[in-house]
Amino acid sequence: MNRSDQQNTSPIPGMNSEGSLTFLILISAVAAIGGLLFGFDTAVISGANAYIKTQFELSSFMEGFFVSSVLIGCAVGALVAGTLSDRFGRKKTMILTAILFTIGGLGQAIAPELVTMTIFRILCGMGIGMASMLSPMYIAEVSPPNIRGRLVSLQQLAIVSGILIAYMSNSLIAHTDLVNALKWRWMLGAEVVPAVIYFILLFFVPESPRWLTQSGDSDQAFSILARIAGNKVATNEMTEIKKSLQQEKGKFSELFRPGIRMALIVGVSLAILQQFVGINTVIYYAPIIFKRTGFGAASALGATVWVGAINFLFTLVAIWLIDKIGRKALLIYGAIGMGISLFMIGLLFEMKAFGGPWILIFILVYIASFAASFGPVVWVLISEIYPNKIRGRAASTATMSNWVANFFVTLLFPVMLDALGAPISFWIFFAWCIISLIFVIIVVPETKGKSLEEIEESWMGIAPEEV
Ligand code: BGC
C-alpha cells in the first residue's frame, strides 16, 4: 500500500492524518496468535499421542476419539464465536479464547485420568474453533481493503507456525530425560506459555472499528481507523461501514437465496474437501505413520519436524503466488501434487518399501502441495466469496463444516489403518483429491484481482443491491 498517498490529506484539520502500517501489522500479529494456538493445539497431540496410548492402553477407536475430541469443541467454538463476538465485541471474545487456551492447556497437563483430560481437551477445542473464526475476522475488520487479502493469509502462516512449534517442542521434550508418563504432560502443557502471552497482549489491541460502529460508538471507531489508515481512508471507510450496516438485514435465510446458495455450496464444499484430502492424518498422526515405516519413537518425532518446516515454507510460496497465478490454479496444482504423492505413499506401503527415504519424501511432497494450495486458499476463498451482508454467518457455516469434516477424518483414520491397512487408506484420500480436482475445475470461480463487489455480482449475475 502506498501510504504516502494517504498522508497529509486529512479532511479533518488538526487530526491525525497519517496511518500507521506498523500499528496495523502489530495488532494483526497479536490477533494471529489465535491462529498460532490453533496450529499448536491441533498438532501437539501427534507427539503426546503415543505416550498416552501406551499409558492408558487405548484401543484404536479410543485413540481416534481422544485425538478428535478436541474437534467437537472446535465445531462448537466456531458456531458460537459469531454470536458471542457480535454481542460482546471481538476483543472480549478473543480474551475469552485466550482464557480457554490457558485453562485447557493447564488442565490437560495435570489431569489425573483420561476423562478429565478429554474434557480439558474439548475446552481447548472451543478456543481453537473460536480463534479460527475470530482472528481472520478481526484482521479483516481492522484492515484497509487493499491489503486485507495478504493480512488474512497471515493467519494460515500463524497456523503452520503453531504446528511447527508444536512439533519442535514435542521433539525437544521427547529427547529429555523425563519419564514417559511426564513427557506428554509437558507437551500438552507447553501451550500455556503462548496462551498467557496472547491473553496479556490482547489488552493492548483496540476493539474492531466495525463492531464499535455497530454498537453506536462511531467516534471511537473513527479514531481507531484513523490511527491505522489515516483520516482520509478512515472517513471513506466509516461511510462504507455505515452504508453496509444500513443495508444489512441480518437474516440467516438469505444464505439460501439462489446465487448465494451457490456461494454457500462452494465454501462449505471446499471447507469439507480441505479435510477429506486427508491433511490432518499426516499433521496429527505423522509420528505414527513414520513408525509404521520403521522409524524409532524419537526419530519419528524428528522426521515430523520436517513436515512442519515444509508446511511453513510452502505456505510462504502460496502467499507469494496467490495474487499472481490465482486461487484456482493453486488449487488445481495442489490437488494434482497431493493426488500423486498419496497414490505413491499407498503403493510404497503396499510394496512394504520401507528401506529408503521415499515414504518421507512423498509425505513431504504431499505436505508441500497442500501448504501451497488447499491450506491457505480455502480460508482466503471463504473470507472473500460471500456478499458483505452475510459474510459472517456464511463463513461461520463453512468454518463449522471444516471442523466437523476434520472430526470424522481424524476419528476414523486409526480405525481405517487397522481395518483396511495403510495402502487402501491412503488411496481413499487419493480418490478425494481427484474429486477435489474435478470440483475445483468445474465449480470454483477465480477471484484473483476482483473486488469483493465484483465477486458478489458474479454469483449468477445477481446485482449487489439485490442480494
Ligand atoms: C487446516 C487445518 C490443518 C492446517 C495444516 C489448515 O488450513 O484447516 O485443518 O491442520 O491447515 O497446515
Tab-separated table of C-alpha atoms in Angstrom, residues 108-358:
chain	number	residue	atom	x	y	z
A	108	GLN	CA	-4.640	-31.379	30.244
A	109	ALA	CA	-1.163	-31.206	31.731
A	110	ILE	CA	-2.315	-32.034	35.265
A	111	ALA	CA	-5.383	-34.202	34.552
A	112	PRO	CA	-5.306	-37.393	36.682
A	113	GLU	CA	-7.113	-39.599	34.135
A	114	LEU	CA	-8.410	-39.755	30.584
A	115	VAL	CA	-11.961	-38.415	31.085
A	116	THR	CA	-10.793	-35.215	32.822
A	117	MET	CA	-8.124	-34.812	30.169
A	118	THR	CA	-10.682	-35.205	27.373
A	119	ILE	CA	-12.910	-32.543	28.993
A	120	PHE	CA	-9.996	-30.063	29.094
A	121	ARG	CA	-9.098	-31.027	25.532
A	122	ILE	CA	-12.641	-30.163	24.422
A	123	LEU	CA	-12.302	-26.819	26.256
A	124	CYS	CA	-9.122	-26.122	24.279
A	125	GLY	CA	-11.041	-27.135	21.162
A	126	MET	CA	-13.627	-24.433	21.850
A	127	GLY	CA	-10.757	-21.948	21.996
A	128	ILE	CA	-9.403	-23.220	18.664
A	129	GLY	CA	-12.807	-23.124	16.944
A	130	MET	CA	-13.413	-19.582	18.195
A	131	ALA	CA	-9.931	-18.463	17.146
A	132	SER	CA	-10.367	-19.963	13.673
A	133	MET	CA	-13.341	-17.614	13.157
A	134	LEU	CA	-12.254	-14.597	15.193
A	135	SER	CA	-8.639	-13.999	14.184
A	136	PRO	CA	-9.286	-13.705	10.420
A	137	MET	CA	-12.493	-11.733	11.037
A	138	TYR	CA	-10.755	-9.273	13.365
A	139	ILE	CA	-7.831	-8.837	10.933
A	140	ALA	CA	-10.254	-8.291	8.039
A	141	GLU	CA	-12.224	-5.749	10.071
A	142	VAL	CA	-9.236	-3.620	11.026
A	143	SER	CA	-7.517	-3.775	7.608
A	144	PRO	CA	-7.987	-1.316	4.765
A	145	PRO	CA	-9.359	-3.197	1.703
A	146	ASN	CA	-6.175	-3.058	-0.389
A	147	ILE	CA	-4.068	-5.170	1.981
A	148	ARG	CA	-6.790	-7.224	3.587
A	149	GLY	CA	-6.087	-10.340	1.484
A	150	ARG	CA	-2.430	-10.532	2.390
A	151	LEU	CA	-3.093	-9.907	6.064
A	152	VAL	CA	-5.813	-12.576	6.193
A	153	SER	CA	-3.362	-15.073	4.593
A	154	LEU	CA	-1.019	-14.378	7.514
A	155	GLN	CA	-3.479	-16.310	9.637
A	156	GLN	CA	-2.528	-19.538	7.797
A	157	LEU	CA	1.143	-18.655	8.315
A	158	ALA	CA	0.385	-18.367	12.025
A	159	ILE	CA	-1.413	-21.742	11.974
A	160	VAL	CA	1.529	-23.519	10.326
A	161	SER	CA	3.991	-21.731	12.637
A	162	GLY	CA	1.976	-23.088	15.579
A	163	ILE	CA	2.137	-26.584	14.069
A	164	LEU	CA	5.910	-26.289	13.581
A	165	ILE	CA	6.447	-25.010	17.139
A	166	ALA	CA	4.372	-27.933	18.483
A	167	TYR	CA	6.471	-30.445	16.524
A	168	MET	CA	9.709	-28.854	17.706
A	169	SER	CA	8.625	-28.633	21.333
A	170	ASN	CA	7.409	-32.273	21.167
A	171	SER	CA	10.731	-33.374	19.715
A	172	LEU	CA	12.693	-31.412	22.354
A	173	ILE	CA	10.605	-32.840	25.196
A	174	ALA	CA	10.876	-36.387	23.739
A	175	HIS	CA	14.669	-36.110	23.869
A	176	THR	CA	14.781	-35.017	27.531
A	177	ASP	CA	15.396	-37.376	30.464
A	178	LEU	CA	11.819	-37.004	31.726
A	179	VAL	CA	9.941	-40.262	32.320
A	180	ASN	CA	7.408	-41.080	29.572
A	181	ALA	CA	4.478	-40.518	31.945
A	182	LEU	CA	5.553	-36.872	32.285
A	183	LYS	CA	6.617	-36.181	28.700
A	184	TRP	CA	3.102	-35.950	27.293
A	185	ARG	CA	2.039	-33.690	30.174
A	186	TRP	CA	4.784	-31.194	29.321
A	187	MET	CA	3.938	-31.434	25.596
A	188	LEU	CA	0.270	-30.607	26.192
A	189	GLY	CA	1.000	-28.033	28.893
A	190	ALA	CA	3.509	-26.082	26.777
A	191	GLU	CA	0.708	-24.115	25.114
A	192	VAL	CA	0.070	-22.230	28.361
A	193	VAL	CA	3.094	-20.020	27.540
A	194	PRO	CA	1.790	-18.605	24.206
A	195	ALA	CA	-1.770	-18.564	25.631
A	196	VAL	CA	-0.773	-16.311	28.545
A	197	ILE	CA	1.237	-14.056	26.178
A	198	TYR	CA	-1.844	-13.851	23.916
A	199	PHE	CA	-4.051	-13.007	26.927
A	200	ILE	CA	-1.765	-10.146	28.029
A	201	LEU	CA	-1.189	-8.685	24.547
A	202	LEU	CA	-4.907	-8.651	23.751
A	203	PHE	CA	-5.397	-5.868	26.318
A	204	PHE	CA	-3.271	-3.638	24.052
A	205	VAL	CA	-5.251	-4.132	20.820
A	206	PRO	CA	-8.196	-1.875	20.007
A	207	GLU	CA	-11.740	-3.134	19.558
A	208	SER	CA	-12.816	-3.691	15.948
A	209	PRO	CA	-13.994	-0.370	14.456
A	210	ARG	CA	-16.715	-2.217	12.582
A	211	TRP	CA	-18.149	-3.687	15.787
A	212	LEU	CA	-17.862	-0.320	17.572
A	213	THR	CA	-19.850	1.385	14.807
A	214	GLN	CA	-22.475	-1.318	15.031
A	215	SER	CA	-22.747	-0.716	18.776
A	216	GLY	CA	-23.117	3.031	18.314
A	217	ASP	CA	-19.586	4.204	19.169
A	218	SER	CA	-18.679	5.802	15.844
A	219	ASP	CA	-16.233	8.335	17.348
A	220	GLN	CA	-14.078	5.649	18.888
A	221	ALA	CA	-14.356	3.586	15.672
A	222	PHE	CA	-13.186	6.560	13.606
A	223	SER	CA	-10.200	7.286	15.811
A	224	ILE	CA	-9.042	3.637	15.588
A	225	LEU	CA	-9.445	3.590	11.797
A	226	ALA	CA	-7.570	6.914	11.565
A	227	ARG	CA	-4.750	5.537	13.699
A	228	ILE	CA	-4.499	2.551	11.332
A	229	ALA	CA	-5.001	4.099	7.904
A	230	GLY	CA	-5.083	7.900	8.261
A	231	ASN	CA	-8.026	10.290	8.303
A	232	LYS	CA	-8.896	10.195	4.608
A	233	VAL	CA	-9.165	6.417	4.399
A	234	ALA	CA	-10.908	6.347	7.797
A	235	THR	CA	-13.538	8.831	6.619
A	236	ASN	CA	-14.231	6.766	3.494
A	237	GLU	CA	-14.316	3.534	5.442
A	238	MET	CA	-16.715	4.950	8.022
A	239	THR	CA	-19.086	5.919	5.195
A	240	GLU	CA	-18.847	2.415	3.724
A	241	ILE	CA	-19.308	0.713	7.106
A	242	LYS	CA	-22.369	2.816	7.924
A	243	LYS	CA	-23.829	2.199	4.455
A	244	SER	CA	-23.352	-1.534	4.668
A	245	LEU	CA	-24.774	-1.653	8.191
A	246	GLN	CA	-27.897	0.147	6.989
A	247	GLN	CA	-28.308	-2.368	4.157
A	248	GLU	CA	-27.832	-5.435	6.352
A	249	LYS	CA	-30.952	-7.400	7.103
A	250	GLY	CA	-29.166	-9.982	9.213
A	251	LYS	CA	-31.406	-12.870	8.206
A	252	PHE	CA	-29.991	-16.401	8.141
A	253	SER	CA	-32.454	-17.357	5.367
A	254	GLU	CA	-30.545	-15.062	2.961
A	255	LEU	CA	-27.900	-17.770	2.801
A	256	PHE	CA	-30.276	-19.959	0.820
A	257	ARG	CA	-31.254	-17.497	-1.900
A	258	PRO	CA	-30.303	-18.546	-5.457
A	259	GLY	CA	-26.789	-17.384	-6.305
A	260	ILE	CA	-25.829	-17.011	-2.671
A	261	ARG	CA	-26.803	-20.637	-2.219
A	262	MET	CA	-24.182	-21.488	-4.841
A	263	ALA	CA	-21.557	-19.447	-2.969
A	264	LEU	CA	-22.532	-21.279	0.211
A	265	ILE	CA	-22.165	-24.658	-1.540
A	266	VAL	CA	-18.720	-23.705	-2.897
A	267	GLY	CA	-17.472	-22.502	0.511
A	268	VAL	CA	-18.855	-25.430	2.512
A	269	SER	CA	-17.662	-27.999	-0.098
A	270	LEU	CA	-14.162	-26.525	-0.191
A	271	ALA	CA	-14.052	-26.498	3.613
A	272	ILE	CA	-15.025	-30.199	3.682
A	273	LEU	CA	-12.705	-31.189	0.798
A	274	GLN	CA	-9.800	-29.445	2.576
A	275	GLN	CA	-10.210	-32.127	5.252
A	276	PHE	CA	-11.226	-35.090	3.045
A	277	VAL	CA	-7.897	-34.932	1.160
A	278	GLY	CA	-6.513	-36.235	4.463
A	279	ILE	CA	-4.199	-33.430	5.589
A	280	ASN	CA	-4.671	-33.981	9.293
A	281	THR	CA	-3.951	-37.701	9.126
A	282	VAL	CA	-0.396	-36.505	8.470
A	283	ILE	CA	-0.473	-33.397	10.694
A	284	TYR	CA	-1.887	-35.251	13.732
A	285	TYR	CA	-0.616	-38.782	13.134
A	286	ALA	CA	2.735	-38.195	11.350
A	287	PRO	CA	4.890	-39.913	14.014
A	288	ILE	CA	2.612	-42.980	13.915
A	289	ILE	CA	2.895	-43.145	10.111
A	290	PHE	CA	6.666	-42.807	10.328
A	291	LYS	CA	6.852	-45.505	12.999
A	292	ARG	CA	4.980	-47.895	10.679
A	293	THR	CA	7.825	-47.403	8.209
A	294	GLY	CA	10.428	-48.422	10.783
A	295	PHE	CA	11.421	-45.128	12.487
A	296	GLY	CA	12.069	-45.263	16.270
A	297	ALA	CA	9.816	-43.117	18.514
A	298	ALA	CA	12.196	-40.164	18.915
A	299	SER	CA	13.421	-40.117	15.288
A	300	ALA	CA	9.773	-40.313	14.128
A	301	LEU	CA	9.226	-37.065	16.040
A	302	GLY	CA	12.366	-35.656	14.366
A	303	ALA	CA	11.017	-36.556	10.892
A	304	THR	CA	7.769	-34.876	11.906
A	305	VAL	CA	9.636	-31.583	12.396
A	306	TRP	CA	10.412	-31.770	8.666
A	307	VAL	CA	6.676	-31.958	7.972
A	308	GLY	CA	6.190	-28.758	9.967
A	309	ALA	CA	9.094	-26.967	8.262
A	310	ILE	CA	7.925	-27.834	4.723
A	311	ASN	CA	4.368	-26.837	5.674
A	312	PHE	CA	5.672	-23.429	6.781
A	313	LEU	CA	7.914	-22.838	3.728
A	314	PHE	CA	5.269	-23.747	1.159
A	315	THR	CA	2.683	-21.532	2.857
A	316	LEU	CA	5.086	-18.682	2.024
A	317	VAL	CA	5.055	-19.905	-1.592
A	318	ALA	CA	1.251	-19.680	-1.592
A	319	ILE	CA	1.290	-16.154	-0.151
A	320	TRP	CA	3.749	-15.175	-2.880
A	321	LEU	CA	1.706	-16.771	-5.709
A	322	ILE	CA	-1.929	-16.328	-4.652
A	323	ASP	CA	-2.387	-12.903	-6.260
A	324	LYS	CA	-0.173	-13.736	-9.256
A	325	ILE	CA	-1.365	-17.078	-10.668
A	326	GLY	CA	-4.683	-17.047	-8.814
A	327	ARG	CA	-6.591	-19.186	-6.358
A	328	LYS	CA	-7.922	-21.690	-8.871
A	329	ALA	CA	-4.543	-22.525	-10.449
A	330	LEU	CA	-3.045	-23.106	-6.982
A	331	LEU	CA	-5.909	-25.435	-6.036
A	332	ILE	CA	-5.521	-27.390	-9.309
A	333	TYR	CA	-1.728	-27.852	-8.985
A	334	GLY	CA	-2.152	-28.655	-5.297
A	335	ALA	CA	-4.782	-31.369	-5.916
A	336	ILE	CA	-2.550	-32.959	-8.587
A	337	GLY	CA	0.539	-32.862	-6.320
A	338	MET	CA	-1.353	-34.280	-3.349
A	339	GLY	CA	-3.015	-36.959	-5.503
A	340	ILE	CA	0.267	-38.219	-6.999
A	341	SER	CA	2.028	-38.320	-3.627
A	342	LEU	CA	-0.876	-40.070	-1.854
A	343	PHE	CA	-1.016	-42.673	-4.607
A	344	MET	CA	2.731	-43.263	-4.249
A	345	ILE	CA	2.588	-43.443	-0.424
A	346	GLY	CA	-0.152	-46.106	-0.732
A	347	LEU	CA	1.949	-48.005	-3.287
A	348	LEU	CA	5.093	-47.891	-1.118
A	349	PHE	CA	3.137	-49.229	1.865
A	350	GLU	CA	1.650	-51.927	-0.391
A	351	MET	CA	5.143	-52.959	-1.563
A	352	LYS	CA	6.463	-52.665	2.018
A	353	ALA	CA	9.228	-50.495	0.561
A	354	PHE	CA	10.249	-49.037	3.915
A	355	GLY	CA	14.027	-49.155	3.409
A	356	GLY	CA	14.731	-45.901	1.578
A	357	PRO	CA	13.667	-42.325	2.214
A	358	TRP	CA	10.784	-42.497	-0.295
